[in-house]
Amino acid sequence: MTKEIKKNNSDGVSRRDFLKDAGLLVSGTAIGSTVLLAACGDGETVTEKITTTVTGAGATTTKTVTAGEMVKTETITQSKYVCPVDGMEFDSLADLQAHFENEHGGEATSADLNVINLTINGKLYEVQIEPYWTLRHLLHDVLEFISVKDMCCEQGQCGSCAVLADGKPLLSCMLLAIECDGRSIQTAEGLALENHPLIEAYVNNHCSQCGYCTPGFIMTAKGLLDRNPNPTADEIAFALEGNLCRCSTYPYHIQAVLDASSSL
Amino acid sequence: MTEEYTVIGKRGYRHAEGLPKATGKATFNRDIKLPQMLYGKMLIHPNAHSKIKSIDISKAEALPGVVSILKYDDAELQGIRPLFGQADAYSVQTDEYYFWGEECNIAVCAESEEICDEALSLIQIEWEELPFLLSAEEALKADAPLVIRNPNIKNEHPEMLPPWVNTTLEGNYLFALEFAWGDVEQGYQDADVIVEENLSYEYLEFAPAECDSVVVDIRDNDEVVFYIQEQSGVAIQQTFRSFFPQLPMSKCRIEKHYSGGTYGLRHNNFHPRPTLFALLFAQKTRKPIKILTDRKGDFYYHDGKIESCKLKIGVKNDGKITALSTDSLIGGGLGTTVGARFWSKDTIIPNFFLHEDQLAVSKAPVTAFRCELNNGAYHFSKVFDLAANAVGMDPTLIVNANTRNAPSLLECIKSGKEIIDWDSKWHSSGSKQLSNGKYHGLGFTWTEEWDGHHWSASGGVRICSDGSVLILGNITDFGVMPMTSVKIMCAETLGVRFEDVHFPPQQDTTCFLWEGMGGSCGLHTNSMVIKAAAEKAKKLLLERAVQPRQALYQVLPPAFPDLTPDDLDVKDSMVFEKSNPENKMSIPDILVWRENPCPAAWIGPLDIQVCVSQGETETNHEIHDASIPSTYYQAHFAEVEVDSETGFVEVTKIVNVNDIGQAIYPEGIETQQVGGTLMAWGRALTEEPVYDPMTGVLLNCNLLDYKYSTMRDCGTIIPKYLEVGEKGEHDGSGAYGNVGIGEDTATVVPAVILNAVNNALGTNINSLPVTPTKILKALGKI
């Protein structure tokens, strides 16, 4: 059974909104979007239930528009589900659950199937994971949030994989994905959607040289500003000290955070 | 500055690549994920020198998810040899490996990175361990075992090397260098004081932010696309064309996405294996493949090590150096030498002798790391500091006695001394203890700027009919902010607004090739190309402005009837009459953008598109002649506090003064100065690869134990740029008189920190990094 996450949406679903959201969520080949285009015009009320799927490399976005409702429903699921007991593969979670209950007995809970739910940048994801995956692996390698960098340390050495988990800056290479069930994650992509002043401050202060570490710095800085909106230069340096920058543009980061602080 | 520009040298222009980097949307090589992509990993050599006695891959092959395994004796690998270059030494057929961390000719291709790791762990190998050598001094001994990879390679193309490089030496020799002028023995007799010291400088590891990766994708039309983390796309194209002569360069495309810090060539002749194996796997599976290197395996790139450099300096009491001889032993390769460049270009020392031996050791091959002048700049800095100390002179004053006192150099020193307040702070060595108990020290050094680095490139400019401008060509953004500089120069030359110019990143090598040889020559070369291309485009635009304008259904009169192109100019994206600036018209109106409602039919003729080919631009190759004096200089000043009980050094202030000829992108210049200085902080104080002498294994190949600077490690850095240099026909600058900045401070500043430490303590430490252990030893405390 695929869980449906419903959101109130007073604007209904337009073709433009759909395509914009789909492109934002998953970069990949759009399959089936023409179905929606054929059935529903800009601002029209949907007259029949339509399910549309956008398939990316590692995940599938399904949008269901229900007839007669001005409701946008969104479920972000995977394209392949694997039985953790016998390794058999299924096209949907419902099929896997049915298989698990029939073959292995008992109700298949999320924990049984290694399925977690987590909110990423305001959208809810339902994903099957391997128990040994780090949050960084899930975010970057599976769900393709490419802002979540890594300097291949996997030991919390560099800070480039920093994200906000329930508002706190954490190193995603040091968290197992399975520990993040139910948590709310924000990445630099999400911060950009907010148009947070840190983004412009970083651009205007010419902080990035190679730029690989920049999203990690920005997310750490966001965590600081959330708990201390008016930090001093020393407080900023202390907060960002765990983030490495091989190009070493450190002083410009401090100025950028000060500038962002004054714009909050 | 001799000219007033509209865009060039002005502050406030937006960092072209700032937004994608800040939002995390910039795609780096490791971020690339293609449909149906497979993953690959190379086996990392676990010994310092060994050969495979037996290998069993059956368990790895049987692992579910493993797609293919390739190794040195497989049929697919036979016959693959480069047409040229030292890459032959790193053949894909060998089963003998020469340093810990080397990527062996054994690679796994699988459905995931994790399966690759597991498969590699299942490969059973019996190694025959062979003798290894960690120091050039050991490698030099007559009875030393051979650790050189292929003794015949160094003699393969002697005609391609300068005459002063001797590659005929036997044993572990890579080569030897020798330069001389004057009579050093006579010079020593003329001296009042003779100084003899021995310098050393550790290997410097790239340790870039982004670990290495390569993706190869063979398209339906047999085009091979390489996604690669490298500075120079064309160099890679040529390298792999060399390995695969049957692969036409026209079907070999290099896509260079954003690069997380390269600081030097990576996938060069010394490191072709991951890319070669990726290509072989892609050919075999017909699927895209990504080969990844982890952090441990990425400690592959480093600069050469001055193991010892015996100096003998003759100096008179007035500070004039009468003779200098240096005899250096370096573990490494051609990428880095002590060299004679600085001495011949920048000094008037009358008697000089330099000898340098480069030996193979059981460590990763040497390549230039921001930059190949590291050792030379350190050597240069130490000689002047030692000479000044020997005769009790202020080191900023000894310059006058030993150079031709170029205005640029004198201005750099004057400016820096004022900023750091040198005259009131300077003191003799070890004479100033602060109230906090620490010792205060000041350091100074100087060198030329790296002018005259001009290579070939090509590029294009398109003035779109709506007035926006597109820069065409392949360029890598690896940290020196090249796109902003090129956009600024394009806007200046064309007379358009900065915000109207666009430089899309990640164009591939099917387009023009900016920056033909990579980092060291980037701004210099690109400035020549963009200026030439934009001038061509502007000429066409002004010609169009005086011609009848062909629209879809009508012919409009010329925008400027009765005028010639010479009567016109462009400013703020408006074409105007020079003698009557109020007579003006926008570029879209000249290119009849609005009058053509059917763009599909007319878009081609409306736009103006030009290109500049390699070799079309002015060249400055003659500036490489080491006998031509430099015209641009730099000077650096450091202030430190040293705890004589712990040996801890606190760098409280550094002042960088660089004469960059003509500033193009001021904020970019300053961030390069500051970033380079902070990189230099690590080189001066903490960066030191540690090898286990018993096993030859690199012990600190991670970001905790290989320590580079962090946010709070360095005090105030004051970057200052000047525009002084002696402009002339062959002054060594690029277009508009620019001189690059990206390599300077990282290369020169380490020595100034060491000079300041010696000034603080009255010590004579001549070894980088200057660690607490070395300091306490020098003080006799351990």
Short mmCIF file of C-alpha atoms in Angstrom, two decimals, chain B residues 149-578:
data_model
loop_
_atom_site.label_atom_id
_atom_site.label_comp_id
_atom_site.label_asym_id
_atom_site.label_seq_id
_atom_site.Cartn_x
_atom_site.Cartn_y
_atom_site.Cartn_z
CA ARG B 149 59.56 2.72 -12.44
CA ASN B 150 61.05 2.37 -15.86
CA PRO B 151 64.66 3.53 -16.26
CA ASN B 152 64.33 3.68 -20.02
CA ILE B 153 61.47 6.13 -20.08
CA LYS B 154 63.53 9.12 -19.00
CA ASN B 155 65.67 8.73 -22.11
CA GLU B 156 62.81 8.20 -24.50
CA HIS B 157 62.40 11.74 -25.79
CA PRO B 158 65.51 13.71 -24.81
CA GLU B 159 64.91 16.07 -27.71
CA MET B 160 61.78 17.37 -25.96
CA LEU B 161 63.70 18.51 -22.87
CA PRO B 162 65.79 21.66 -22.42
CA PRO B 163 69.55 21.19 -22.87
CA TRP B 164 70.26 21.80 -19.17
CA VAL B 165 68.32 18.68 -18.17
CA ASN B 166 70.51 15.60 -18.00
CA THR B 167 68.52 12.37 -18.33
CA THR B 168 71.45 10.06 -19.04
CA LEU B 169 72.26 9.27 -15.43
CA GLU B 170 71.89 5.71 -14.17
CA GLY B 171 70.30 4.19 -11.07
CA ASN B 172 67.33 5.92 -9.47
CA TYR B 173 68.08 9.23 -11.15
CA LEU B 174 65.16 10.91 -12.84
CA PHE B 175 67.37 13.73 -14.05
CA ALA B 176 69.84 16.37 -12.96
CA LEU B 177 69.96 20.11 -13.66
CA GLU B 178 72.85 22.52 -13.71
CA PHE B 179 73.04 26.28 -14.27
CA ALA B 180 75.98 28.60 -13.73
CA TRP B 181 77.28 32.04 -14.50
CA GLY B 182 80.27 34.01 -13.29
CA ASP B 183 82.88 32.49 -10.99
CA VAL B 184 81.53 31.51 -7.57
CA GLU B 185 84.97 30.85 -6.07
CA GLN B 186 86.06 34.36 -6.94
CA GLY B 187 82.78 35.61 -5.49
CA TYR B 188 83.46 33.90 -2.15
CA GLN B 189 86.89 35.52 -2.03
CA ASP B 190 85.25 38.92 -2.55
CA ALA B 191 82.76 38.35 0.29
CA ASP B 192 83.01 39.59 3.88
CA VAL B 193 80.87 36.78 5.26
CA ILE B 194 80.24 33.24 4.06
CA VAL B 195 76.95 31.58 5.04
CA GLU B 196 76.49 27.83 4.71
CA GLU B 197 73.14 26.26 5.49
CA ASN B 198 71.02 23.29 4.54
CA LEU B 199 67.35 23.80 3.61
CA SER B 200 64.50 21.33 3.49
CA TYR B 201 60.83 21.50 2.50
CA GLU B 202 58.32 18.67 2.87
CA TYR B 203 56.04 17.20 0.22
CA LEU B 204 52.81 19.15 -0.11
CA GLU B 205 49.66 17.15 -0.71
CA PHE B 206 46.81 18.48 -2.87
CA ALA B 207 44.21 17.03 -0.47
CA PRO B 208 41.50 18.75 -2.54
CA ALA B 209 37.94 19.16 -1.35
CA GLU B 210 36.52 16.87 -4.01
CA CYS B 211 38.08 13.44 -4.28
CA ASP B 212 38.85 12.20 -7.72
CA SER B 213 36.30 10.61 -10.02
CA VAL B 214 35.86 9.98 -13.70
CA VAL B 215 32.75 9.08 -15.67
CA VAL B 216 32.91 7.62 -19.17
CA ASP B 217 29.86 7.30 -21.36
CA ILE B 218 29.89 5.87 -24.88
CA ARG B 219 27.00 7.29 -26.85
CA ASP B 220 25.04 5.60 -29.61
CA ASN B 221 27.18 7.23 -32.28
CA ASP B 222 30.33 5.81 -30.63
CA GLU B 223 31.25 9.21 -29.31
CA VAL B 224 33.16 8.81 -26.04
CA VAL B 225 32.27 11.36 -23.40
CA PHE B 226 34.62 11.76 -20.43
CA TYR B 227 33.36 13.63 -17.37
CA ILE B 228 36.55 14.48 -15.66
CA GLN B 229 37.89 16.57 -12.80
CA GLU B 230 40.72 18.35 -14.49
CA GLN B 231 41.96 21.79 -15.45
CA SER B 232 42.73 21.21 -19.07
CA GLY B 233 40.24 19.35 -21.22
CA VAL B 234 42.37 19.41 -24.32
CA ALA B 235 45.35 17.91 -22.48
CA ILE B 236 43.20 14.99 -21.40
CA GLN B 237 41.77 14.62 -24.87
CA GLN B 238 45.30 14.33 -26.23
CA THR B 239 46.41 11.93 -23.51
CA PHE B 240 43.65 9.43 -24.19
CA ARG B 241 43.84 9.86 -27.91
CA SER B 242 47.46 8.82 -27.36
CA PHE B 243 46.43 5.59 -25.61
CA PHE B 244 43.72 4.79 -28.13
CA PRO B 245 44.90 5.82 -31.60
CA GLN B 246 41.77 4.32 -33.09
CA LEU B 247 39.67 6.84 -31.15
CA PRO B 248 39.45 10.06 -33.19
CA MET B 249 39.78 13.21 -31.10
CA SER B 250 36.67 14.47 -32.83
CA LYS B 251 34.75 11.64 -31.17
CA CYS B 252 36.40 12.05 -27.78
CA ARG B 253 34.62 14.71 -25.79
CA ILE B 254 35.66 16.02 -22.39
CA GLU B 255 33.01 17.43 -20.09
CA LYS B 256 34.52 19.26 -17.16
CA HIS B 257 31.95 20.16 -14.60
CA TYR B 258 32.67 22.27 -11.59
CA SER B 259 35.83 20.96 -10.03
CA GLY B 260 36.32 20.84 -6.26
CA GLY B 261 39.84 22.19 -6.29
CA THR B 262 42.48 20.77 -8.60
CA TYR B 263 45.48 23.08 -7.90
CA GLY B 264 47.44 21.30 -10.62
CA LEU B 265 47.11 18.69 -13.33
CA ARG B 266 45.57 15.45 -12.08
CA HIS B 267 44.60 13.02 -14.82
CA ASN B 268 47.85 13.67 -16.54
CA ASN B 269 50.45 11.28 -17.81
CA PHE B 270 51.23 10.22 -14.24
CA HIS B 271 47.73 9.15 -13.43
CA PRO B 272 45.94 7.73 -16.43
CA ARG B 273 44.76 4.41 -15.02
CA PRO B 274 41.29 5.24 -13.59
CA THR B 275 40.27 6.93 -16.82
CA LEU B 276 41.68 4.13 -18.95
CA PHE B 277 39.87 1.47 -16.95
CA ALA B 278 36.64 3.47 -17.04
CA LEU B 279 36.88 3.63 -20.80
CA LEU B 280 37.56 -0.11 -21.05
CA PHE B 281 34.61 -0.94 -18.80
CA ALA B 282 32.35 1.38 -20.80
CA GLN B 283 33.43 -0.29 -24.02
CA LYS B 284 32.83 -3.71 -22.52
CA THR B 285 29.46 -3.05 -20.88
CA ARG B 286 28.15 -0.32 -23.21
CA LYS B 287 26.93 1.46 -20.11
CA PRO B 288 28.22 4.63 -18.48
CA ILE B 289 30.61 4.00 -15.63
CA LYS B 290 31.89 6.13 -12.79
CA ILE B 291 35.21 5.25 -11.16
CA LEU B 292 35.59 6.78 -7.74
CA THR B 293 38.63 7.35 -5.57
CA ASP B 294 38.27 7.61 -1.82
CA ARG B 295 40.14 10.01 0.45
CA LYS B 296 42.95 7.59 1.16
CA GLY B 297 43.46 6.94 -2.52
CA ASP B 298 43.31 10.63 -3.30
CA PHE B 299 46.59 11.35 -1.50
CA TYR B 300 48.11 10.76 -4.90
CA TYR B 301 49.11 14.23 -5.95
CA HIS B 302 51.86 16.21 -4.36
CA ASP B 303 54.62 18.65 -4.98
CA GLY B 304 58.25 17.55 -4.78
CA LYS B 305 60.28 17.56 -1.62
CA ILE B 306 63.51 19.43 -1.09
CA GLU B 307 65.21 16.79 0.95
CA SER B 308 68.33 18.84 1.26
CA CYS B 309 69.59 22.02 -0.34
CA LYS B 310 73.14 22.94 0.59
CA LEU B 311 73.55 26.67 0.30
CA LYS B 312 76.74 28.66 0.28
CA ILE B 313 76.28 32.40 0.15
CA GLY B 314 79.02 35.02 -0.09
CA VAL B 315 77.85 38.43 1.13
CA LYS B 316 79.55 41.74 1.73
CA ASN B 317 78.84 43.85 4.79
CA ASP B 318 76.73 46.23 2.70
CA GLY B 319 74.42 43.33 1.87
CA LYS B 320 75.63 42.68 -1.66
CA ILE B 321 75.66 38.97 -2.43
CA THR B 322 78.87 38.19 -4.30
CA ALA B 323 78.31 34.48 -4.91
CA LEU B 324 75.67 31.83 -4.43
CA SER B 325 75.93 28.11 -4.94
CA THR B 326 73.23 25.58 -4.22
CA ASP B 327 73.26 21.81 -4.38
CA SER B 328 69.82 20.23 -4.02
CA LEU B 329 68.49 16.76 -3.64
CA ILE B 330 64.83 16.38 -4.50
CA GLY B 331 62.56 13.37 -4.34
CA GLY B 332 60.14 13.84 -7.13
CA GLY B 333 59.95 14.64 -10.79
CA LEU B 334 60.10 17.37 -13.35
CA GLY B 335 57.04 19.16 -12.02
CA THR B 336 58.99 20.88 -9.29
CA THR B 337 62.57 22.08 -9.02
CA VAL B 338 64.55 24.66 -7.12
CA GLY B 339 65.37 26.13 -10.52
CA ALA B 340 67.26 29.21 -11.58
CA ARG B 341 64.42 31.29 -12.93
CA PHE B 342 64.21 33.77 -10.07
CA TRP B 343 67.95 34.27 -9.82
CA SER B 344 68.51 35.18 -13.45
CA LYS B 345 65.36 37.24 -13.93
CA ASP B 346 65.21 39.10 -10.67
CA THR B 347 68.71 39.58 -9.24
CA ILE B 348 72.09 40.94 -10.25
CA ILE B 349 74.07 38.36 -8.28
CA PRO B 350 77.28 38.11 -10.32
CA ASN B 351 78.38 34.57 -9.57
CA PHE B 352 75.97 31.68 -9.42
CA PHE B 353 76.05 27.91 -9.50
CA LEU B 354 73.06 25.58 -9.14
CA HIS B 355 73.06 21.82 -9.17
CA GLU B 356 69.99 19.70 -8.58
CA ASP B 357 69.52 15.94 -8.49
CA GLN B 358 66.02 14.51 -8.80
CA LEU B 359 65.65 10.93 -7.63
CA ALA B 360 62.81 8.45 -7.78
CA VAL B 361 61.56 7.36 -4.38
CA SER B 362 58.79 5.00 -3.28
CA LYS B 363 56.16 7.70 -3.10
CA ALA B 364 53.45 8.97 -5.43
CA PRO B 365 54.68 10.80 -8.53
CA VAL B 366 55.24 14.51 -8.26
CA THR B 367 53.15 17.04 -10.09
CA ALA B 368 52.92 20.79 -9.77
CA PHE B 369 50.70 21.86 -6.88
CA ARG B 370 49.91 25.56 -6.79
CA CYS B 371 52.54 25.77 -8.10
CA GLU B 372 55.69 24.35 -9.64
CA LEU B 373 57.63 27.32 -8.19
CA ASN B 374 57.05 26.29 -4.56
CA ASN B 375 60.57 25.04 -4.05
CA GLY B 376 62.11 27.86 -6.06
CA ALA B 377 60.28 30.56 -4.13
CA TYR B 378 61.27 29.01 -0.78
CA HIS B 379 64.89 28.70 -1.85
CA PHE B 380 64.89 32.31 -3.06
CA SER B 381 63.31 33.65 0.13
CA LYS B 382 65.69 31.81 2.42
CA VAL B 383 68.84 33.04 0.66
CA PHE B 384 67.95 36.70 1.15
CA ASP B 385 66.86 36.20 4.74
CA LEU B 386 70.02 34.28 5.60
CA ALA B 387 72.22 36.88 3.91
CA ALA B 388 70.52 39.76 5.73
CA ASN B 389 70.85 38.02 9.09
CA ALA B 390 74.51 37.26 8.42
CA VAL B 391 75.40 40.93 8.07
CA GLY B 392 72.80 42.21 10.54
CA MET B 393 70.68 44.03 7.99
CA ASP B 394 66.99 44.69 7.85
CA PRO B 395 65.88 42.12 5.22
CA THR B 396 63.79 44.71 3.39
CA LEU B 397 66.94 46.70 2.69
CA ILE B 398 69.18 43.96 1.34
CA VAL B 399 67.00 43.86 -1.78
CA ASN B 400 68.40 47.16 -3.01
CA ALA B 401 71.95 45.84 -3.17
CA ASN B 402 71.05 42.76 -5.19
CA THR B 403 68.41 43.73 -7.72
CA ARG B 404 67.98 46.26 -10.47
CA ASN B 405 65.43 47.93 -8.17
CA ALA B 406 62.46 47.72 -10.49
CA PRO B 407 59.82 50.32 -9.65
CA SER B 408 57.27 47.56 -9.12
CA LEU B 409 59.43 45.84 -6.51
CA LEU B 410 60.26 49.01 -4.65
CA GLU B 411 56.62 50.05 -4.57
CA CYS B 412 55.52 46.63 -3.28
CA ILE B 413 58.04 46.79 -0.44
CA LYS B 414 57.20 50.39 0.42
CA SER B 415 53.47 49.71 0.46
CA GLY B 416 53.76 46.57 2.57
CA LYS B 417 56.09 48.17 5.10
CA GLU B 418 53.64 51.00 5.60
CA ILE B 419 50.69 48.66 6.09
CA ILE B 420 52.40 46.45 8.65
CA ASP B 421 54.22 49.40 10.22
CA TRP B 422 57.54 47.69 9.63
CA ASP B 423 59.87 50.53 10.57
CA SER B 424 58.48 50.89 14.07
CA LYS B 425 58.12 47.14 14.67
CA TRP B 426 61.34 45.76 13.17
CA HIS B 427 63.90 44.40 15.64
CA SER B 428 66.88 42.13 15.56
CA SER B 429 66.35 38.39 15.96
CA GLY B 430 65.14 37.09 19.31
CA SER B 431 65.09 40.53 20.92
CA LYS B 432 61.42 41.22 21.58
CA GLN B 433 59.49 39.37 24.24
CA LEU B 434 55.87 40.41 24.68
CA SER B 435 54.02 40.92 27.94
CA ASN B 436 52.25 37.58 27.39
CA GLY B 437 55.63 35.86 27.49
CA LYS B 438 55.68 35.04 23.79
CA TYR B 439 58.32 36.22 21.37
CA HIS B 440 57.40 38.66 18.62
CA GLY B 441 58.74 38.20 15.10
CA LEU B 442 58.54 39.90 11.75
CA GLY B 443 59.21 38.30 8.40
CA PHE B 444 59.62 39.61 4.90
CA THR B 445 60.06 38.11 1.48
CA TRP B 446 59.61 38.96 -2.17
CA THR B 447 59.73 37.47 -5.63
CA GLU B 448 58.63 38.35 -9.11
CA GLU B 449 55.03 37.83 -10.18
CA TRP B 450 54.60 34.98 -12.62
CA ASP B 451 54.29 37.05 -15.75
CA GLY B 452 54.71 35.86 -19.29
CA HIS B 453 52.76 32.63 -18.97
CA HIS B 454 50.99 32.82 -22.26
CA TRP B 455 49.81 29.72 -24.03
CA SER B 456 47.38 29.08 -26.83
CA ALA B 457 43.63 28.89 -26.62
CA SER B 458 40.53 29.56 -28.67
CA GLY B 459 37.22 31.14 -27.81
CA GLY B 460 34.12 32.70 -29.27
CA VAL B 461 31.69 35.53 -28.69
CA ARG B 462 28.13 35.80 -29.90
CA ILE B 463 26.16 39.03 -29.77
CA CYS B 464 22.58 37.85 -29.74
CA SER B 465 20.03 39.96 -31.59
CA ASP B 466 18.34 40.89 -28.31
CA GLY B 467 21.60 42.49 -27.15
CA SER B 468 22.70 39.81 -24.76
CA VAL B 469 26.15 38.35 -25.25
CA LEU B 470 27.23 34.75 -25.00
CA ILE B 471 30.81 33.65 -24.44
CA LEU B 472 31.51 30.38 -26.18
CA GLY B 473 34.07 27.84 -25.12
CA ASN B 474 35.19 25.16 -22.74
CA ILE B 475 36.58 26.40 -19.44
CA THR B 476 36.94 24.74 -16.08
CA ASP B 477 35.91 26.47 -12.91
CA PHE B 478 38.28 24.89 -10.39
CA GLY B 479 38.62 27.76 -7.98
CA VAL B 480 40.27 30.73 -9.63
CA MET B 481 36.96 32.35 -10.54
CA PRO B 482 37.79 32.58 -14.26
CA MET B 483 34.32 33.21 -15.60
CA THR B 484 33.85 36.49 -13.78
CA SER B 485 37.18 37.81 -15.07
CA VAL B 486 36.43 36.77 -18.64
CA LYS B 487 32.95 38.28 -18.47
CA ILE B 488 34.40 41.56 -17.23
CA MET B 489 36.92 41.74 -20.07
CA CYS B 490 34.26 40.83 -22.64
CA ALA B 491 31.93 43.57 -21.36
CA GLU B 492 34.75 46.11 -21.39
CA THR B 493 35.91 45.28 -24.90
CA LEU B 494 32.46 45.18 -26.42
CA GLY B 495 31.15 48.17 -24.48
CA VAL B 496 28.20 46.24 -23.11
CA ARG B 497 26.91 45.94 -19.57
CA PHE B 498 28.42 43.21 -17.40
CA GLU B 499 25.00 41.79 -16.69
CA ASP B 500 24.32 41.39 -20.43
CA VAL B 501 27.23 38.95 -20.78
CA HIS B 502 26.69 35.26 -20.09
CA PHE B 503 29.26 32.52 -19.83
CA PRO B 504 27.49 29.19 -19.49
CA PRO B 505 29.61 26.73 -17.52
CA GLN B 506 30.28 23.18 -18.45
CA GLN B 507 30.56 23.58 -22.18
CA ASP B 508 32.51 20.66 -23.52
CA THR B 509 35.50 20.23 -25.76
CA THR B 510 33.38 20.15 -28.88
CA CYS B 511 33.32 23.91 -28.41
CA PHE B 512 36.24 26.33 -28.28
CA LEU B 513 39.05 25.60 -25.86
CA TRP B 514 39.75 28.35 -23.44
CA GLU B 515 42.77 28.10 -21.23
CA GLY B 516 44.67 25.58 -23.27
CA MET B 517 47.14 24.50 -20.64
CA GLY B 518 45.27 24.82 -17.40
CA GLY B 519 45.68 26.89 -14.28
CA SER B 520 49.04 28.61 -14.42
CA CYS B 521 48.28 30.47 -17.60
CA GLY B 522 44.54 30.94 -17.28
CA LEU B 523 43.90 34.65 -16.95
CA HIS B 524 46.83 35.60 -19.12
CA THR B 525 45.79 33.36 -21.98
CA ASN B 526 42.06 33.86 -21.69
CA SER B 527 42.44 37.62 -21.59
CA MET B 528 44.22 37.56 -24.93
CA VAL B 529 41.49 35.42 -26.47
CA ILE B 530 38.46 37.25 -25.10
CA LYS B 531 39.87 40.63 -26.03
CA ALA B 532 40.58 39.52 -29.59
CA ALA B 533 37.17 37.85 -29.98
CA ALA B 534 35.24 40.76 -28.51
CA GLU B 535 37.14 43.23 -30.70
CA LYS B 536 36.18 41.19 -33.76
CA ALA B 537 32.54 41.09 -32.69
CA LYS B 538 32.48 44.80 -31.96
CA LYS B 539 33.92 45.57 -35.39
CA LEU B 540 31.12 43.58 -37.03
CA LEU B 541 28.51 45.29 -34.85
CA LEU B 542 29.70 48.76 -35.83
CA GLU B 543 29.77 47.75 -39.49
CA ARG B 544 26.18 46.56 -39.17
CA ALA B 545 25.29 49.88 -37.56
CA VAL B 546 26.07 51.84 -40.73
CA GLN B 547 24.53 49.38 -43.19
CA PRO B 548 20.87 49.06 -44.25
CA ARG B 549 19.13 46.77 -41.81
CA GLN B 550 17.52 43.76 -43.39
CA ALA B 551 14.28 42.84 -41.62
CA LEU B 552 11.76 40.17 -42.51
CA TYR B 553 9.39 42.24 -44.64
CA GLN B 554 11.37 45.41 -45.16
CA VAL B 555 14.77 46.97 -45.38
CA LEU B 556 15.25 49.61 -42.72
CA PRO B 557 17.68 52.47 -43.20
CA PRO B 558 21.07 52.25 -41.49
CA ALA B 559 21.04 52.96 -37.80
CA PHE B 560 23.69 55.60 -38.36
CA PRO B 561 23.39 56.81 -41.96
CA ASP B 562 26.27 58.84 -43.37
CA LEU B 563 28.64 57.66 -40.63
CA THR B 564 31.43 55.11 -40.76
CA PRO B 565 32.21 52.46 -38.14
CA ASP B 566 35.15 54.59 -37.00
CA ASP B 567 32.71 57.35 -36.03
CA LEU B 568 30.97 55.01 -33.56
CA ASP B 569 31.60 53.36 -30.22
CA VAL B 570 29.65 51.25 -27.72
CA LYS B 571 28.97 51.99 -24.08
CA ASP B 572 26.44 50.55 -21.64
CA SER B 573 25.17 48.30 -24.44
CA MET B 574 24.30 51.34 -26.61
CA VAL B 575 26.02 52.18 -29.90
CA PHE B 576 26.63 55.93 -30.13
CA GLU B 577 28.25 58.57 -32.31
CA LYS B 578 31.53 59.56 -30.67
#
